[in-house]
Coordinates of C-alpha atoms in Angstrom, one line a residue:
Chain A
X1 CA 0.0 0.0 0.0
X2 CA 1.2 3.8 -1.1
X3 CA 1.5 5.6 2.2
X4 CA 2.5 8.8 0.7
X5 CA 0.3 11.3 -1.6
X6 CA 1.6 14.0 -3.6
X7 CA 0.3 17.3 -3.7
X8 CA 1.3 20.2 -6.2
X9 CA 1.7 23.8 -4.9
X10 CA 1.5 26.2 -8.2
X11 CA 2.7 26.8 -11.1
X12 CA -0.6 29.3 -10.5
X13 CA -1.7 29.3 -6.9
X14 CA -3.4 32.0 -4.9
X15 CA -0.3 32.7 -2.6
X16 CA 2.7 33.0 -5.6
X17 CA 3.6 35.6 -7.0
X18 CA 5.2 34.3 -9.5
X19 CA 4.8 30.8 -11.2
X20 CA 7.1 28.3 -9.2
X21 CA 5.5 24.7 -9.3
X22 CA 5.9 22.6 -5.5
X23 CA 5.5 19.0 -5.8
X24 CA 5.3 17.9 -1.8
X25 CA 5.2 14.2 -0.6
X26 CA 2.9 14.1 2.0
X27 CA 2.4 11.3 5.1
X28 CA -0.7 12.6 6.4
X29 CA -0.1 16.2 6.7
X30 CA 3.3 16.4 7.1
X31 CA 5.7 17.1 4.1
X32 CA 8.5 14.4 3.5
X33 CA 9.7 15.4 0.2
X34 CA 10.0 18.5 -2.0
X35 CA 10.5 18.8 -5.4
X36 CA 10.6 22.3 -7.0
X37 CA 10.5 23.7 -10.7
X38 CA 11.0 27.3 -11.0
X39 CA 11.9 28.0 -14.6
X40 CA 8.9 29.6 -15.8
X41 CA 10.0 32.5 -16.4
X42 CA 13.1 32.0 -18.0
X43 CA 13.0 34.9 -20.7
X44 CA 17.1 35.0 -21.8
X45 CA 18.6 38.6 -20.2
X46 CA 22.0 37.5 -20.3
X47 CA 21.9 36.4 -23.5
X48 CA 20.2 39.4 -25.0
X49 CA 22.6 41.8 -23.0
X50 CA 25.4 40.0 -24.9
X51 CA 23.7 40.7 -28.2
X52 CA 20.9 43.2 -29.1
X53 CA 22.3 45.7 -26.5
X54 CA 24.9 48.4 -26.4
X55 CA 26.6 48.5 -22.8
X56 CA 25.1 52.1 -22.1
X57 CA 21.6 50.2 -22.2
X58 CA 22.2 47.1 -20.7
X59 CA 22.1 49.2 -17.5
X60 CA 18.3 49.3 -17.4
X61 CA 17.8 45.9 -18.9
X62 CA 19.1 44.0 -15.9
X63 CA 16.9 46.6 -13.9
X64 CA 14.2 44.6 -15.8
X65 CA 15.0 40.7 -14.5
X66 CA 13.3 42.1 -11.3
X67 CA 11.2 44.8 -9.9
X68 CA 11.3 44.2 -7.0
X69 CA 15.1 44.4 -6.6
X70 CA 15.7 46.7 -10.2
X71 CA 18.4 49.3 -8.3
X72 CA 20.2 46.6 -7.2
X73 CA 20.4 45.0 -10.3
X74 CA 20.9 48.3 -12.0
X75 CA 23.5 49.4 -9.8
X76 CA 25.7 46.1 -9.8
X77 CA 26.4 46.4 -13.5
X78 CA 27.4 49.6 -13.6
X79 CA 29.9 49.4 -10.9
X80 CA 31.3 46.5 -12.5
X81 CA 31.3 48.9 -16.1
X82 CA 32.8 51.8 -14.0
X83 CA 35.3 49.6 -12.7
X84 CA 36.5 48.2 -15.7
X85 CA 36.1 52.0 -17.4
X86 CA 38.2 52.9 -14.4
X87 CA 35.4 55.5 -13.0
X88 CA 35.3 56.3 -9.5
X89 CA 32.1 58.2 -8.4
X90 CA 32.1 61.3 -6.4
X91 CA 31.0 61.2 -2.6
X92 CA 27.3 62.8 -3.1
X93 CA 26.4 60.2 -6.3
X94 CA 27.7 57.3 -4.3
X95 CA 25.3 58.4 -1.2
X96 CA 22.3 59.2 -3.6
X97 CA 22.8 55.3 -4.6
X98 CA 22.6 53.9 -1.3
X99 CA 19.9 55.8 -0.3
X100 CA 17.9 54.7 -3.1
X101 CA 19.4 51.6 -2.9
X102 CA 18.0 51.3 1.3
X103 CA 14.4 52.4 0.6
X104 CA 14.5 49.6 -1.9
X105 CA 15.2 47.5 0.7
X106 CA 12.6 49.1 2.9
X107 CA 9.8 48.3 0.6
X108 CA 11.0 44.9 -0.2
X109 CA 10.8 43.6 2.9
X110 CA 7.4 45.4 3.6
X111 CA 6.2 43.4 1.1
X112 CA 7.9 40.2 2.2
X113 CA 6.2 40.9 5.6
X114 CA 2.9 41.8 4.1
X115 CA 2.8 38.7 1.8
X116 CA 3.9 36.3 5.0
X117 CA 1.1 37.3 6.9
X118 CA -1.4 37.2 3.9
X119 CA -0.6 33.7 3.5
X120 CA -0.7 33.0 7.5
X121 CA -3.8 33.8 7.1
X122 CA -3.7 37.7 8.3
X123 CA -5.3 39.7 6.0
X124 CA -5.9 42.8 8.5
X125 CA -2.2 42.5 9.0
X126 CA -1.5 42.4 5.1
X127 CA -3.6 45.4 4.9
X128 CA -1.9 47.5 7.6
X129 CA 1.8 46.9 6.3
X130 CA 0.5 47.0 2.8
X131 CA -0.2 51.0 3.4
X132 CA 2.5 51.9 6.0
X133 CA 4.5 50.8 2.9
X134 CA 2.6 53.8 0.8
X135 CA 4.8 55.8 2.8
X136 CA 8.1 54.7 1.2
X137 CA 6.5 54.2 -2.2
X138 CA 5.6 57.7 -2.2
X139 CA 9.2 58.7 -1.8
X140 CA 11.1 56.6 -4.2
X141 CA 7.9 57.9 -6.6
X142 CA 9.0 61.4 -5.3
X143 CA 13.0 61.1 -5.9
X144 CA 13.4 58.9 -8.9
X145 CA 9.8 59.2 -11.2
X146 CA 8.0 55.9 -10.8
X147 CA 7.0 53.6 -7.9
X148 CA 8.7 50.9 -9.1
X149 CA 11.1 50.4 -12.1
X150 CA 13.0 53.3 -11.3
X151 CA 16.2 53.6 -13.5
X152 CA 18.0 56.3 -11.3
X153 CA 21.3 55.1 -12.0
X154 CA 23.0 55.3 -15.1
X155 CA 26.4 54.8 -16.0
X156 CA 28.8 58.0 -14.2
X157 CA 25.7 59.2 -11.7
X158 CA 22.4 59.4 -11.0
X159 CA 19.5 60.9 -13.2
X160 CA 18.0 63.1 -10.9
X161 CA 18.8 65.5 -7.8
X162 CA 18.0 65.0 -4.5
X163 CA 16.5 69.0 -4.1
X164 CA 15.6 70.6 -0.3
X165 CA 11.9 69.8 -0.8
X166 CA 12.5 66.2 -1.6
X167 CA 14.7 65.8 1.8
X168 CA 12.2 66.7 3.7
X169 CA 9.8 64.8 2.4
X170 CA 11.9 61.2 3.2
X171 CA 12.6 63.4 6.7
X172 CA 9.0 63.2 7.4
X173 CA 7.9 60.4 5.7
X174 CA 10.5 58.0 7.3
X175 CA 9.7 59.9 10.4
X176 CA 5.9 58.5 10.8
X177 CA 7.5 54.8 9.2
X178 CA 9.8 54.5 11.8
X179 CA 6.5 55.3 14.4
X180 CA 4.5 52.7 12.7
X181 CA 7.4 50.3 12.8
X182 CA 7.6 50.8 16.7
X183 CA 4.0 49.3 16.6
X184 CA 4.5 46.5 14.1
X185 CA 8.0 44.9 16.1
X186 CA 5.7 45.4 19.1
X187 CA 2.5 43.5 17.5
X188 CA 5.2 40.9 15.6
X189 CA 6.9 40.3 19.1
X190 CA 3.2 39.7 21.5
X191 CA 0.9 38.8 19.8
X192 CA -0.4 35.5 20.5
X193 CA -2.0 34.4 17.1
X194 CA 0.9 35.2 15.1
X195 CA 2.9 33.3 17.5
X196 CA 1.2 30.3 16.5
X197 CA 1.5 30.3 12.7
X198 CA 5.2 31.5 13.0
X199 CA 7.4 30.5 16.0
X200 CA 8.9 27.6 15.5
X201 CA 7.7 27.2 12.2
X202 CA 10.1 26.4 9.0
X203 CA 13.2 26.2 11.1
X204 CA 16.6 26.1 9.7
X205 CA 19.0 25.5 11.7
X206 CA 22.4 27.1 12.0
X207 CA 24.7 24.2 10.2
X208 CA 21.8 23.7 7.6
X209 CA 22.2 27.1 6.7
X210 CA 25.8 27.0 6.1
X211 CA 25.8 23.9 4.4
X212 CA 22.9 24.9 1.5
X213 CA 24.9 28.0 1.5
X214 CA 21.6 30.7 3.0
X215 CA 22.3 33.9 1.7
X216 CA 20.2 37.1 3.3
X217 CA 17.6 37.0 5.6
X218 CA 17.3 33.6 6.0
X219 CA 21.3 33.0 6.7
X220 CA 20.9 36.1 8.9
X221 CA 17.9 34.4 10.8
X222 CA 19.7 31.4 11.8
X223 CA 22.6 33.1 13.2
X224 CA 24.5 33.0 10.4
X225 CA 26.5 36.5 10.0
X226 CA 26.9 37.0 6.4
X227 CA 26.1 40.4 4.5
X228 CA 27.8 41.7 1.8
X229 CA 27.1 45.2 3.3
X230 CA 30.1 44.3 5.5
X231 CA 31.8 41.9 3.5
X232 CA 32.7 45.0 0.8
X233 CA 33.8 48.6 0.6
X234 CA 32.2 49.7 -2.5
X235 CA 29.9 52.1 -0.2
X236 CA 30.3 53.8 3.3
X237 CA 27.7 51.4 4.8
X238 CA 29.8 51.4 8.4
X239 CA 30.1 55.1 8.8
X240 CA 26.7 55.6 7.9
X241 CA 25.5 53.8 11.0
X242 CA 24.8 49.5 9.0
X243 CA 24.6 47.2 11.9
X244 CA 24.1 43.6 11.3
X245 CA 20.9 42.0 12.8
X246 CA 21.1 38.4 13.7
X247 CA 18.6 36.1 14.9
X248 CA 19.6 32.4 16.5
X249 CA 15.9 30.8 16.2
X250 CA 15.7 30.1 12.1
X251 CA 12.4 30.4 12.1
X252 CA 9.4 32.1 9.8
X253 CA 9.4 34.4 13.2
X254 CA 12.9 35.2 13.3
X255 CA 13.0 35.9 9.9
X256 CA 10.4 38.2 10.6
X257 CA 12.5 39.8 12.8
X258 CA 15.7 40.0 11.0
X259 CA 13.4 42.3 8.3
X260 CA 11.7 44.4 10.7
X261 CA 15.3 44.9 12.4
X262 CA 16.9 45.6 9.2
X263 CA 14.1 48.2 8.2
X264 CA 14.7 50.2 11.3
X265 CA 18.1 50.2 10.3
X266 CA 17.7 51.0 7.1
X267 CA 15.4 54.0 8.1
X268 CA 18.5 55.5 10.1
X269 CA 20.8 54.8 7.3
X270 CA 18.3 56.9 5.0
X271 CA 18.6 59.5 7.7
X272 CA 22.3 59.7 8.1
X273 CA 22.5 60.1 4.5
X274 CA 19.9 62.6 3.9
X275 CA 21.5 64.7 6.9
X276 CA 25.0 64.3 5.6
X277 CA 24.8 64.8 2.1
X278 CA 28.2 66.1 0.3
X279 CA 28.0 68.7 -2.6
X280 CA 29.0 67.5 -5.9
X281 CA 27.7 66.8 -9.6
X282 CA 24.8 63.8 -9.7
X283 CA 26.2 63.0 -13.5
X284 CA 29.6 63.3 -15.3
X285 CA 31.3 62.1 -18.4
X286 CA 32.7 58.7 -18.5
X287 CA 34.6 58.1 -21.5
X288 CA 35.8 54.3 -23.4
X289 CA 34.7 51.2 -23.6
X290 CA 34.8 48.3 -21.0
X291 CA 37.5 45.6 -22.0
X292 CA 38.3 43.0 -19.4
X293 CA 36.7 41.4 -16.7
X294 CA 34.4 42.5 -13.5
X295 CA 33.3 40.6 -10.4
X296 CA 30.8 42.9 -8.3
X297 CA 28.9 42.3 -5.4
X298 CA 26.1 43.7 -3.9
X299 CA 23.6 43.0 -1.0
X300 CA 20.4 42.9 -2.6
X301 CA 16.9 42.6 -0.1
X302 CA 17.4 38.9 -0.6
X303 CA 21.2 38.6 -0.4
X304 CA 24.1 38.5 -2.1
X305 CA 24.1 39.2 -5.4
X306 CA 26.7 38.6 -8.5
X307 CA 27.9 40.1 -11.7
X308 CA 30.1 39.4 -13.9
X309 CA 31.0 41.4 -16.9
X310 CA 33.3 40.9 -19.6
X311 CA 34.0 43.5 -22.1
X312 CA 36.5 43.6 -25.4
X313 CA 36.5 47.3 -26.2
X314 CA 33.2 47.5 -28.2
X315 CA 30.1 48.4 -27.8
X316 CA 28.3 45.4 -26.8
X317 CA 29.4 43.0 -24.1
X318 CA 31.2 39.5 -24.4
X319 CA 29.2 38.1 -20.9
X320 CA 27.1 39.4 -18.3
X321 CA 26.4 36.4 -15.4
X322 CA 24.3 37.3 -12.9
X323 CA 24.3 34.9 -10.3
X324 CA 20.6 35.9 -7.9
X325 CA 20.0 35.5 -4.1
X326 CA 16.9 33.4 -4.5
X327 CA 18.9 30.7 -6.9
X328 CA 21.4 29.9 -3.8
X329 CA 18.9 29.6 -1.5
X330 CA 16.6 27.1 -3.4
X331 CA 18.2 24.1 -1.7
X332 CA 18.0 25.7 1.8
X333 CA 14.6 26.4 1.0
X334 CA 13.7 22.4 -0.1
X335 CA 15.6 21.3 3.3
X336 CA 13.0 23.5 5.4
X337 CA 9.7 22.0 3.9
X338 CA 11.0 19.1 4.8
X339 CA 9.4 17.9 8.0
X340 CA 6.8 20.9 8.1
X341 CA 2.7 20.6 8.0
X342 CA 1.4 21.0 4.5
X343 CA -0.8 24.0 5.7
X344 CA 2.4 25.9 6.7
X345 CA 4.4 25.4 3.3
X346 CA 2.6 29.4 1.4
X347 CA 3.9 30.8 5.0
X348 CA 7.0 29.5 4.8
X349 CA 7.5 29.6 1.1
X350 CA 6.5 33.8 1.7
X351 CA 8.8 34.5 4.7
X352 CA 11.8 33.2 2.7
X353 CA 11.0 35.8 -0.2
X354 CA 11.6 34.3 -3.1
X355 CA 12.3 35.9 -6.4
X356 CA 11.7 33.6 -9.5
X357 CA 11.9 36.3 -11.8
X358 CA 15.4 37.0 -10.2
X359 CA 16.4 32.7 -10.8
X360 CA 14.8 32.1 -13.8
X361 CA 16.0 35.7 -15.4
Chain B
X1 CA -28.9 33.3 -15.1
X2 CA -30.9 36.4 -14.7
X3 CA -30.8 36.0 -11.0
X4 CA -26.9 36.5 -10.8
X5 CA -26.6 39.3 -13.2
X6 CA -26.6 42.4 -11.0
X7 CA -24.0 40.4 -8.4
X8 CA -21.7 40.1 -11.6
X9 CA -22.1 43.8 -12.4
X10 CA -20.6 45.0 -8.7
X11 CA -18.0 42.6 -7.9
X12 CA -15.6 41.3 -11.0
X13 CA -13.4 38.8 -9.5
X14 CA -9.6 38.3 -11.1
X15 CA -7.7 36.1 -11.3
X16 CA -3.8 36.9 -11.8
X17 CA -1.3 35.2 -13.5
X18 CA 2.6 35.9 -14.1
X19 CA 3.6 34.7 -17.2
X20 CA 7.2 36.3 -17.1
X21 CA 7.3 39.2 -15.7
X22 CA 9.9 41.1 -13.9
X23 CA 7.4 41.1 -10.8
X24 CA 7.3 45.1 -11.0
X25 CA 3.3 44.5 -12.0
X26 CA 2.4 41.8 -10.0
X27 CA 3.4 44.4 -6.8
X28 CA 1.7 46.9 -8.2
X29 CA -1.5 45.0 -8.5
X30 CA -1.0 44.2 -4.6
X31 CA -0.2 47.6 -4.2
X32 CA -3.8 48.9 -6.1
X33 CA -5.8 46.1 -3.5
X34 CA -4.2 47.5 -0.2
X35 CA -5.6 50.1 1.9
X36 CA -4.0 53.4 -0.3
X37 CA -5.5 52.5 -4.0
X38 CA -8.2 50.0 -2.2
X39 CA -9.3 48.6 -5.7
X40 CA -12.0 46.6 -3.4
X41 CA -13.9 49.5 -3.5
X42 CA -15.4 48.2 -6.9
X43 CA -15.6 44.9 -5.6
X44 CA -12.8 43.3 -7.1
X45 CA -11.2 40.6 -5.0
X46 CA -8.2 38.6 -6.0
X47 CA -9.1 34.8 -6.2
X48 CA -6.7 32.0 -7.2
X49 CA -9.5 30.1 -8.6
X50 CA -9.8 30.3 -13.0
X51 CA -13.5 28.9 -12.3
X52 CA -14.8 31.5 -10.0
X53 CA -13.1 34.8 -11.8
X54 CA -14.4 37.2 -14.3
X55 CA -11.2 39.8 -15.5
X56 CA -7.8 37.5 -15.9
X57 CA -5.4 39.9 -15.3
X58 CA -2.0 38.9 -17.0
X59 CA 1.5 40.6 -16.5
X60 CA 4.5 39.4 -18.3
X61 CA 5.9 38.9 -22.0
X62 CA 4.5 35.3 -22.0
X63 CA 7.3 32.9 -21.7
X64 CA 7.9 29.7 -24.2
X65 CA 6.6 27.3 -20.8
X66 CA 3.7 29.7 -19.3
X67 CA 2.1 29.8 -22.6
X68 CA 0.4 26.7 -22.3
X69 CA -0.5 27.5 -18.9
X70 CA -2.0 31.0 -20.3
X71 CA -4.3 29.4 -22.4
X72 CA -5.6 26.7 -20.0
X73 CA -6.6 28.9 -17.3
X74 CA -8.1 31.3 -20.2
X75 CA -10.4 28.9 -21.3
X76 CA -11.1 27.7 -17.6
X77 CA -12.5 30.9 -17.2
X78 CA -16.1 30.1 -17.4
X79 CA -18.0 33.2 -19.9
X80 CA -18.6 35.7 -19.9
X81 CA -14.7 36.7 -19.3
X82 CA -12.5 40.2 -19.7
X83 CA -8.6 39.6 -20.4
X84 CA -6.5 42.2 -19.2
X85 CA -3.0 42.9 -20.3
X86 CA -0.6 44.9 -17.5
X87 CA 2.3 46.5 -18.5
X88 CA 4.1 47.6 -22.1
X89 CA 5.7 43.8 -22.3
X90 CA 2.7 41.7 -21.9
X91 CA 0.9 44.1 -24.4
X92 CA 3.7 44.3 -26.9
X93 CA 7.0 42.6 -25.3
X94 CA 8.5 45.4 -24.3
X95 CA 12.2 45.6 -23.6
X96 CA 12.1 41.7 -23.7
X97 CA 10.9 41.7 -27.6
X98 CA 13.2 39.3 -29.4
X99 CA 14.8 37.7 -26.5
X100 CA 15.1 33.9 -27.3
X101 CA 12.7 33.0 -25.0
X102 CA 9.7 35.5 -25.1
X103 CA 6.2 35.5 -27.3
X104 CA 6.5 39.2 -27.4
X105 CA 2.5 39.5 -25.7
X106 CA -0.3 38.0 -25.2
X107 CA -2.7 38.9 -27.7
X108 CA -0.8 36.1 -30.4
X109 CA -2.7 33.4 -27.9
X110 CA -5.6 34.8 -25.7
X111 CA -8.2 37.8 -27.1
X112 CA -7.4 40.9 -24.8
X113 CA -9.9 43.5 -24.4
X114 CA -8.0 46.0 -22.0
X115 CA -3.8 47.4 -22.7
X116 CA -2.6 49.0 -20.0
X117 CA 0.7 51.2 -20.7
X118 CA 3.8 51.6 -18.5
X119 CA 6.4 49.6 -16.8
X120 CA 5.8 49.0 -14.6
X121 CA 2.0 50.0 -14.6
X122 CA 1.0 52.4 -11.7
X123 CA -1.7 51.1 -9.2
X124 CA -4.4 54.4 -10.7
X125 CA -3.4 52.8 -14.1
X126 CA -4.6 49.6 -13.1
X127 CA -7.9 51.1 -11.1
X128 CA -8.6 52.7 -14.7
X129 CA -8.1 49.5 -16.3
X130 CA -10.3 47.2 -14.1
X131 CA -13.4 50.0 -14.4
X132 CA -12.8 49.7 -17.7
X133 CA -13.0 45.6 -17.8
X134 CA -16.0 46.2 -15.3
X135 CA -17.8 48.2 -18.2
X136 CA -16.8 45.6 -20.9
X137 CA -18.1 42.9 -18.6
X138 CA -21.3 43.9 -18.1
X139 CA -22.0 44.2 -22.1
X140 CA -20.9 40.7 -22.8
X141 CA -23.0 39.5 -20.0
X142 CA -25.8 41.3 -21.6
X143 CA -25.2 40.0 -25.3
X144 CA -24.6 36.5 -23.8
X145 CA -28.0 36.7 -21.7
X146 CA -30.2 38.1 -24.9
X147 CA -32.5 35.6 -26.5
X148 CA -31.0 34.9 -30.4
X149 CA -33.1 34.0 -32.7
X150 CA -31.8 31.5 -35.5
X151 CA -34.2 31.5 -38.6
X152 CA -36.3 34.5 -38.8
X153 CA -34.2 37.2 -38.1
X154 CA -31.2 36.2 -40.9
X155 CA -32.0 39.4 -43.2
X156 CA -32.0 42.1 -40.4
X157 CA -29.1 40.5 -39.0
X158 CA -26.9 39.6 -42.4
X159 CA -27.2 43.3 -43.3
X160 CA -25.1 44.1 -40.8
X161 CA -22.4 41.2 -41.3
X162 CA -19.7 42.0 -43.5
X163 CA -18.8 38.6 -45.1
X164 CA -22.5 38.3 -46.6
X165 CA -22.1 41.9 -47.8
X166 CA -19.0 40.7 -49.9
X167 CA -20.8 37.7 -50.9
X168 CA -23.5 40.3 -52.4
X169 CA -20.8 42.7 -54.1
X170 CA -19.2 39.2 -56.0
X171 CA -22.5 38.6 -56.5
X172 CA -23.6 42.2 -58.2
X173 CA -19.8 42.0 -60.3
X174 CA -20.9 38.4 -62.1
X175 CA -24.0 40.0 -62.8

């Protein structure tokens, strides 16, 4: 007699995003086995960067493998094409990145938060962190033109100034955030109900994370201290006030945690920068074309992400590998459903945030 | 039939579906249900199920393996049905035209009724849209719901249909 049954999670299910097809082997309700397809949305970036692009444009291409995470993206190959143009950006452009880069990061993980607790089964709780995050949308729209897609950065600056009136919009904007965050950490840390459906919950524990190579949040939950933030000295992240947060549980409620932490850090980042912003020019000439090769790094919301870039001295590129958070953390993410209740596996599969748009590029 | 008619009219269910795009959309559309853009003001609510929806909303340039998956939840959708395109690649490809991998839009496999522009498309974009799709709705369920009449009413009817006027202007040059 079969004492397992398999049950499918996606590729189109009310809780994804994004198409990513589960198959779970289930003994009663508990999962015993994971198998996971995410290449839906494979569309062939890296390949079209190398061919139909020039290098000036490739910029906002890669913005385009993911919204959610576009100034990452965006910014990662341009430092690598600055790099190998031999470019080094003035004090105020490099602050003018982070600090778009940060509120990036603040809305990202609103959303991460907001989409965990819609698929816990909160949908008051969706709702609330759904329009604190209004206030950080209305920002970036503010600064860089549109909510989302935002194509600031461009190769030798930024596209737009960051004028008086602007500054103290994100001043009093990430004032009344930082407020509502005070109430969210306190309703994520007593509340009884959402203790249930997340502590103790999707663990993964500390050597699991190491060995299935967590990147992120999730390493970060587990006690895992890992952020390229740290790691790199591309930007002034220490003097502007970057603490790493670490959590030791590994759970969907540590993870939690690590976020909200990381907003309210991000929030004073914002701040410092804002406050301490250096005079300069937002865009200036860079002349040549990239030849040679390019490793950058950045921290994206997710984690760690890669680029690689290799020029000859024309106009379009020989390679551009980009190597996302989400992919390395697939086989973490198969090792936590692993043991879990089947109910569990959209609240889990939410709190670790994955992109497939990111993986499948 | 009759019975559910005005229900239909306030509250157009969606159903979305991501068939390759960068995920800029699919927040947006979150965005335009929560609390600032609060599309449930119309009724809309955001359902997982093809059966029980009325506007599919797609984002995305239509990958090589969602298409399949396109088309099967379009014609799960039971009549009458609105398709919505978000975004400038699901209605034309966008900045992913020509990539190896991409269909360059939907409308070479499913019928769309409503573009929307932009990339990615803002949540009062997508609030136009859906009103929009609301309207469109409610005339198809009234031309599905009118009684047709098959013999009888060929002459009044064939007037108006272009092929039999083309069969009558061959007809008139023979003669």
């Amino acid at each position: 007699m079969k004492k397992t049954i398999q049950i499918p999670l996606g590729s189109q299910h009310i809780s994804l995003l994004e198409p990513i097809r589960f198959k779970f082997e289930c003994e009663n309700e508990k999962i015993i086995g994971v198998d996971a397809d995410v290449g839906f949305v494979h569309r062939g970036v890296e390949l079209a960067c190398t061919r139909s692009f020039e290098f000036k444009q490739v910029g906002y291409v890669v913005a385009r493998v993911c919204g959610l995470c576009a100034i990452t993206h965006s910014l990662s190959y341009t430092l690598a094409v600055e790099k190998l143009l031999g470019y080094v950006a003035n004090d105020r452009i490099k602050y003018l990145r982070m600090l778009m880069v940060e509120l990036d990061r603040i809305h990202s993980h609103m959303l991460c938060l907001a989409h965990t607790a819609e698929n816990a089964g909160f949908e008051a709780l969706f709702m609330q962190i759904m329009g604190d995050r209004e206030l950080v949308m209305e920002v970036q729209e503010a600064i860089s033109g549109n909510r989302v897609q935002f194509d600031y950065i461009s190769i030798g600056g930024v596209n737009r100034d960051l004028t008086s009136e602007l500054v103290d919009l994100v001043r009093k904007n990430l004032t009344t955030l930082s407020e509502k965050m005070e109430i969210l950490t306190g309703l994520f840390d007593n509340n009884w109900s959402l203790s249930l459906k997340y502590k103790g919950v999707g663990v993964l524990t500390l050597e699991d994370a190491y060995t299935y190579n967590a990147l992120g949040p999730l390493a970060r939950a587990s006690g895992l201290a890992t952020d390229v933030r740290a790691e790199t000295s591309d930007f002034p992240y220490e003097a502007l006030g970057y603490t790493m947060m670490l959590e030791s549980t590994g759970d969907i409620h540590a993870r939690n945690f690590v976020r909200l932490r990381e907003i309210v850090n991000s929030i004073a980042i914002c701040r410092n920068i804002v406050d301490n912003l250096p005079m300069g020019e937002i865009q200036e000439k860079v002349k040549g074309k990239p030849k040679g090769e390019e490793i950058v790094r950045i921290e994206a919301p997710r984690g760690e992400l890669f680029y690689l870039v290799r020029g000859n001295g024309t106009n379009t590129l020989e390679r551009v590998r980009i190597k996302t958070p989400t992919f390395s953390g697939i086989p973490a993410m198969m090792e936590v459903f692993k043991g879990s209740q089947y109910a569990d596996a959209p609240a889990i599969l939410a709190s670790f945030d994955p992109c497939m748009s990111c993986t499948a590029k | 039939m009759k019975f559910f008619t005005p229900f239909r009219k306030k509250s157009p269910w969606i159903l979305h579906y991501n068939a390759g795009s960068c995920n800029g959309c699919d927040i947006e559309i979150l965005a335009a249900l929560g609390p600032k853009f609060d599309l449930e003001r119309f009724g809309v609510i955001n359902t997982g199920n093809p059966k029980q929806s009325d506007i599919f909303l797609v984002t995305g340039p239509v990958t090589y393996r969602s298409r399949e998956r396109l088309v099967e939840l379009y014609t799960q959708i039971p009549e009458p049905k609105v398709v919505v395109a978000v975004g400038s690649c699901t209605t034309t490809g966008g900045v992913f035209r020509g990539m190896y991998n991409v269909e360059d839009g939907i409308d070479r496999y499913i019928p769309v009724d409503v573009y929307i522009p932009g990339c990615a498309s803002s949540p009062q974009l997508i609030i136009d849209a859906l009103v929009k799709a609301g309207e469109i709705l409610e005339s198809k369920s009234k031309a599905i719901e009118k009684p047709f009449k098959l013999f009888g009413a060929i002459e009044t009817i064939g007037n108006k249909l272009s092929r039999l006027n083309m069969a009558k202007k061959v007809h008139d040059d023979e003669d």
